[in-house]
mmCIF file with all atom_site columns, C-alpha atoms in Angstrom:
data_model
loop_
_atom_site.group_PDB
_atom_site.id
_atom_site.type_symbol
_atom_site.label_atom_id
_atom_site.label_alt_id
_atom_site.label_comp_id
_atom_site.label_asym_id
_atom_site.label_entity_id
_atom_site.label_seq_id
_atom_site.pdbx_PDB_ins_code
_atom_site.Cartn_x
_atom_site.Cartn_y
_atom_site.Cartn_z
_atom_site.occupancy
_atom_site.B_iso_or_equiv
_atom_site.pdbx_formal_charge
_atom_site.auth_seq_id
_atom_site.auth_comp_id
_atom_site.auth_asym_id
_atom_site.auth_atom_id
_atom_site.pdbx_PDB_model_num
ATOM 1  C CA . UNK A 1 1  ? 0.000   0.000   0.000   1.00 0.00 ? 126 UNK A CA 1
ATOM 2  C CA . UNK A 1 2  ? 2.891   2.212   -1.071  1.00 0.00 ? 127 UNK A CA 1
ATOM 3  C CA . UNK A 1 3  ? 1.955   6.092   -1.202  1.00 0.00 ? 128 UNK A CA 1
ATOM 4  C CA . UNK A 1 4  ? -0.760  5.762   1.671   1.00 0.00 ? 129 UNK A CA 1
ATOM 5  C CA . UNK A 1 5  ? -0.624  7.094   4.937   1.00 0.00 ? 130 UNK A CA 1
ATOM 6  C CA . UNK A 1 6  ? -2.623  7.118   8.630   1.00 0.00 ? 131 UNK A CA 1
ATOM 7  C CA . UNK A 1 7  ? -4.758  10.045  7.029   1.00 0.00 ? 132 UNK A CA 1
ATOM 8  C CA . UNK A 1 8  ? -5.789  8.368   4.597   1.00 0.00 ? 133 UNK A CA 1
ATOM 9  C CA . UNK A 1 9  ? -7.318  6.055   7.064   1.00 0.00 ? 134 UNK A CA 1
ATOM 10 C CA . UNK A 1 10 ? -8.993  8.624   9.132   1.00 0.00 ? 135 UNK A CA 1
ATOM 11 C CA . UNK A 1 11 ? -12.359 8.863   7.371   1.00 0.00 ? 136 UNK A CA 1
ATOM 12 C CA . UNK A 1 12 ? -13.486 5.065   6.525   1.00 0.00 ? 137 UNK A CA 1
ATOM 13 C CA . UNK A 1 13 ? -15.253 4.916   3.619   1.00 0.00 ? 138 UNK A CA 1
ATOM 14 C CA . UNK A 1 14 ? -17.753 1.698   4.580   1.00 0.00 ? 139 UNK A CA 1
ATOM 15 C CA . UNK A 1 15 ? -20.851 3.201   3.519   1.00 0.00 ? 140 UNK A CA 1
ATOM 16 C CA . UNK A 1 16 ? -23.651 0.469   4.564   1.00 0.00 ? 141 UNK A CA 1
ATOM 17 C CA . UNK A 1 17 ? -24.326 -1.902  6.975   1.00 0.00 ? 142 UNK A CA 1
ATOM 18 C CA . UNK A 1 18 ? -23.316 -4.713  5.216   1.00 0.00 ? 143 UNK A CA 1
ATOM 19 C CA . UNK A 1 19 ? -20.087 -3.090  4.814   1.00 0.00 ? 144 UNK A CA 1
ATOM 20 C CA . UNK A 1 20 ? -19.934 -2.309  8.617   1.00 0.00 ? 145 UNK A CA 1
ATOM 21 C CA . UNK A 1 21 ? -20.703 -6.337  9.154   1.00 0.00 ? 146 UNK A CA 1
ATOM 22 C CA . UNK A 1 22 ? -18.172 -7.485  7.155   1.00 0.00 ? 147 UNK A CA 1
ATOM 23 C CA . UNK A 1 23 ? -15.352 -5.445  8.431   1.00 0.00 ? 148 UNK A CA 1
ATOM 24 C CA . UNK A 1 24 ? -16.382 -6.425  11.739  1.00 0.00 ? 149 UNK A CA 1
ATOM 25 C CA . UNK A 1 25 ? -16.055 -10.213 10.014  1.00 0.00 ? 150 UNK A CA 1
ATOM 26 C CA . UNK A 1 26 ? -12.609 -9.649  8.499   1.00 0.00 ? 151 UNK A CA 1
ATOM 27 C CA . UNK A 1 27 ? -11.548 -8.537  12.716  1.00 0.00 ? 152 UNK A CA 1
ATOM 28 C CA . UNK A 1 28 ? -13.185 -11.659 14.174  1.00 0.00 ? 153 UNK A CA 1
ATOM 29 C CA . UNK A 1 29 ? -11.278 -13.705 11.681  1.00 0.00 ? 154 UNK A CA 1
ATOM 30 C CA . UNK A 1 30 ? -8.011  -12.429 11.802  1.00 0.00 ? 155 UNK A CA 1
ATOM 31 C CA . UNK A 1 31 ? -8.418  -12.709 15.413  1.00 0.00 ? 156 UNK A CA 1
ATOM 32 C CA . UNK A 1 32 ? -8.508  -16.312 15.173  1.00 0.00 ? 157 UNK A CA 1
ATOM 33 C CA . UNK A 1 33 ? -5.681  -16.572 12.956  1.00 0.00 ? 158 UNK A CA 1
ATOM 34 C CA . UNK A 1 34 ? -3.321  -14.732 15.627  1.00 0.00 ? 159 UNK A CA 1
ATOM 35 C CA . UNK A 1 35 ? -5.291  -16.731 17.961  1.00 0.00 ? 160 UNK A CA 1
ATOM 36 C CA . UNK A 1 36 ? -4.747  -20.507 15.728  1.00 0.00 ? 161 UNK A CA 1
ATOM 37 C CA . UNK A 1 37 ? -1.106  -19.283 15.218  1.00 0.00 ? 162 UNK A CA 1
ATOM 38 C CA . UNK A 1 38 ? -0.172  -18.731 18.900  1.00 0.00 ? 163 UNK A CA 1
ATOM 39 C CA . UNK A 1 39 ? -1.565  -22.486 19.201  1.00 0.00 ? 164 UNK A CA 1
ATOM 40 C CA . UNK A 1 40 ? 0.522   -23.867 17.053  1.00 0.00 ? 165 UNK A CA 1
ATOM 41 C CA . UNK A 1 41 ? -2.240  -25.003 14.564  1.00 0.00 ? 166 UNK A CA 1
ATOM 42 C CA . UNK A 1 42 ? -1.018  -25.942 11.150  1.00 0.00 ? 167 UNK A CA 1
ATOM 43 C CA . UNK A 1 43 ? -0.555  -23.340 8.070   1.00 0.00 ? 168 UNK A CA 1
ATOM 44 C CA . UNK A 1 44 ? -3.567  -24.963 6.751   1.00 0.00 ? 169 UNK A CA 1
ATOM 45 C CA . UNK A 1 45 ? -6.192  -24.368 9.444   1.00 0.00 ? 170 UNK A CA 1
ATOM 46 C CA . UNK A 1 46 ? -4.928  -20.649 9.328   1.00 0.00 ? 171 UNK A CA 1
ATOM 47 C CA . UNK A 1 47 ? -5.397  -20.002 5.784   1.00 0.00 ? 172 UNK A CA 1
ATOM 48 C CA . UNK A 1 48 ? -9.127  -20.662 6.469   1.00 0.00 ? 173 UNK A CA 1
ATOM 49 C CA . UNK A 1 49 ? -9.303  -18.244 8.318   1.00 0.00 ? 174 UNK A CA 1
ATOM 50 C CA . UNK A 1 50 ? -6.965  -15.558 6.611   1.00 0.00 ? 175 UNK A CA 1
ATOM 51 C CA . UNK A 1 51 ? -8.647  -16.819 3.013   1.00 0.00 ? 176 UNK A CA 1
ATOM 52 C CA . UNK A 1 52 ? -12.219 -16.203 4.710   1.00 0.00 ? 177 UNK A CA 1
ATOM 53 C CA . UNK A 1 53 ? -11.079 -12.339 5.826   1.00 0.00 ? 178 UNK A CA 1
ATOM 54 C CA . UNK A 1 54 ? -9.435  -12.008 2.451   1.00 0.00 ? 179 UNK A CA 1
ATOM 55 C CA . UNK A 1 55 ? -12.740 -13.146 0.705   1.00 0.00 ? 180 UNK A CA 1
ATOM 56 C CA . UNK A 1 56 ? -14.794 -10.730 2.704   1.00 0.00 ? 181 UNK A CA 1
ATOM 57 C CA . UNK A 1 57 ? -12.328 -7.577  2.049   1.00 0.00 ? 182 UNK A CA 1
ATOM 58 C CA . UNK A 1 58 ? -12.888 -8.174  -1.327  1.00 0.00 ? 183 UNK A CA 1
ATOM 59 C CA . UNK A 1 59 ? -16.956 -8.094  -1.047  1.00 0.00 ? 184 UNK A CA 1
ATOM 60 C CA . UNK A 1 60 ? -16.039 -4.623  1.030   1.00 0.00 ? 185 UNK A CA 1
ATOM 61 C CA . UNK A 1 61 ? -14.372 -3.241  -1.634  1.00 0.00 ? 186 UNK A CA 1
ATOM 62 C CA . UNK A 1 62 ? -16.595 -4.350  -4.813  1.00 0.00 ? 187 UNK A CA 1
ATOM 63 C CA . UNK A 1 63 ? -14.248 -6.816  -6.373  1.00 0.00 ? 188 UNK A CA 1
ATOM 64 C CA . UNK A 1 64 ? -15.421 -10.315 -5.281  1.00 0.00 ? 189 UNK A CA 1
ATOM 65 C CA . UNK A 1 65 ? -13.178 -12.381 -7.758  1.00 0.00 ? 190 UNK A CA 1
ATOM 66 C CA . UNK A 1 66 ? -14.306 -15.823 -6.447  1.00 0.00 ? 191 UNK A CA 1
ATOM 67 C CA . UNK A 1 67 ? -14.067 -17.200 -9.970  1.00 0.00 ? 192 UNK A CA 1
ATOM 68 C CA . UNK A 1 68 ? -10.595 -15.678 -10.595 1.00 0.00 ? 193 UNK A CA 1
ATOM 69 C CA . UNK A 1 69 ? -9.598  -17.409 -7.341  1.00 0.00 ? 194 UNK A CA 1
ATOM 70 C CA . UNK A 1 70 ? -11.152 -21.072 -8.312  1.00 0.00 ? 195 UNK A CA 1
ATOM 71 C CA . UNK A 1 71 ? -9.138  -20.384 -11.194 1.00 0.00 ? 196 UNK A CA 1
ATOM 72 C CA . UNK A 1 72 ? -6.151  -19.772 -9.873  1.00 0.00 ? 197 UNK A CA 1
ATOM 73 C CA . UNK A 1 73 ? -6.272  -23.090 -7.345  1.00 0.00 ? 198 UNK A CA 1
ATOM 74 C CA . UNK A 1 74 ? -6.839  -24.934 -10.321 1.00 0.00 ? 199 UNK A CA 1
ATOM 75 C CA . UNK A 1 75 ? -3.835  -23.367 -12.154 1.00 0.00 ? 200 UNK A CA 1
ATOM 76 C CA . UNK A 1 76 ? -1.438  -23.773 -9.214  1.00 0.00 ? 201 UNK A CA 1
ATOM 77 C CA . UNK A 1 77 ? -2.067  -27.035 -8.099  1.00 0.00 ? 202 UNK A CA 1
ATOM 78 C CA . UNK A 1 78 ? -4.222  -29.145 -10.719 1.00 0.00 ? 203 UNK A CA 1
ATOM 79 C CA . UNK A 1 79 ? -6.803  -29.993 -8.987  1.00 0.00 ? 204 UNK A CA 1
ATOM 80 C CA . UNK A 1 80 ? -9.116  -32.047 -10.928 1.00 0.00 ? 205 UNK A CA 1
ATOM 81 C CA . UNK A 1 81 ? -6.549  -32.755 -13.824 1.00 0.00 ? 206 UNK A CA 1
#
């Protein structure tokens, strides 16, 4: 995020409810990550929850790729082939 600073942070721009929800989401979740982490939990079960936040950060900001993502599994490790 090169170029951005804390004032740029100062006035969020969420500007619904759903919004509000989901950022509240994305904190729960990366809560548990720390959380999984400190427990020694494998990389796996922590991606869940980091993918989950990532997914939801995405919906905040308009750009739900969800088929650009299946994609990309699919490129990187073959599922299916």
């Amino acid at each position: 995020m090169a170029g951005l600073t804390k004032e740029d942070f100062k006035n969020p721009a969420l500007t619904n409810a759903r919004q509000v929800g989901l950022i509240k989401q994305v904190k729960e979740l990366l809560v548990k990550a720390k959380e999984d982490a400190h427990n020694d939990l494998t990389v796996d079960l922590i991606s869940v929850s980091l993918l989950a936040a990532y997914h939801d950060i995405l919906e905040i900001i308009g750009e739900n790729n969800d088929v650009d993502i299946s994609r990309e599994i699919f490129a990187r490790f073959c599922v299916g082939k």
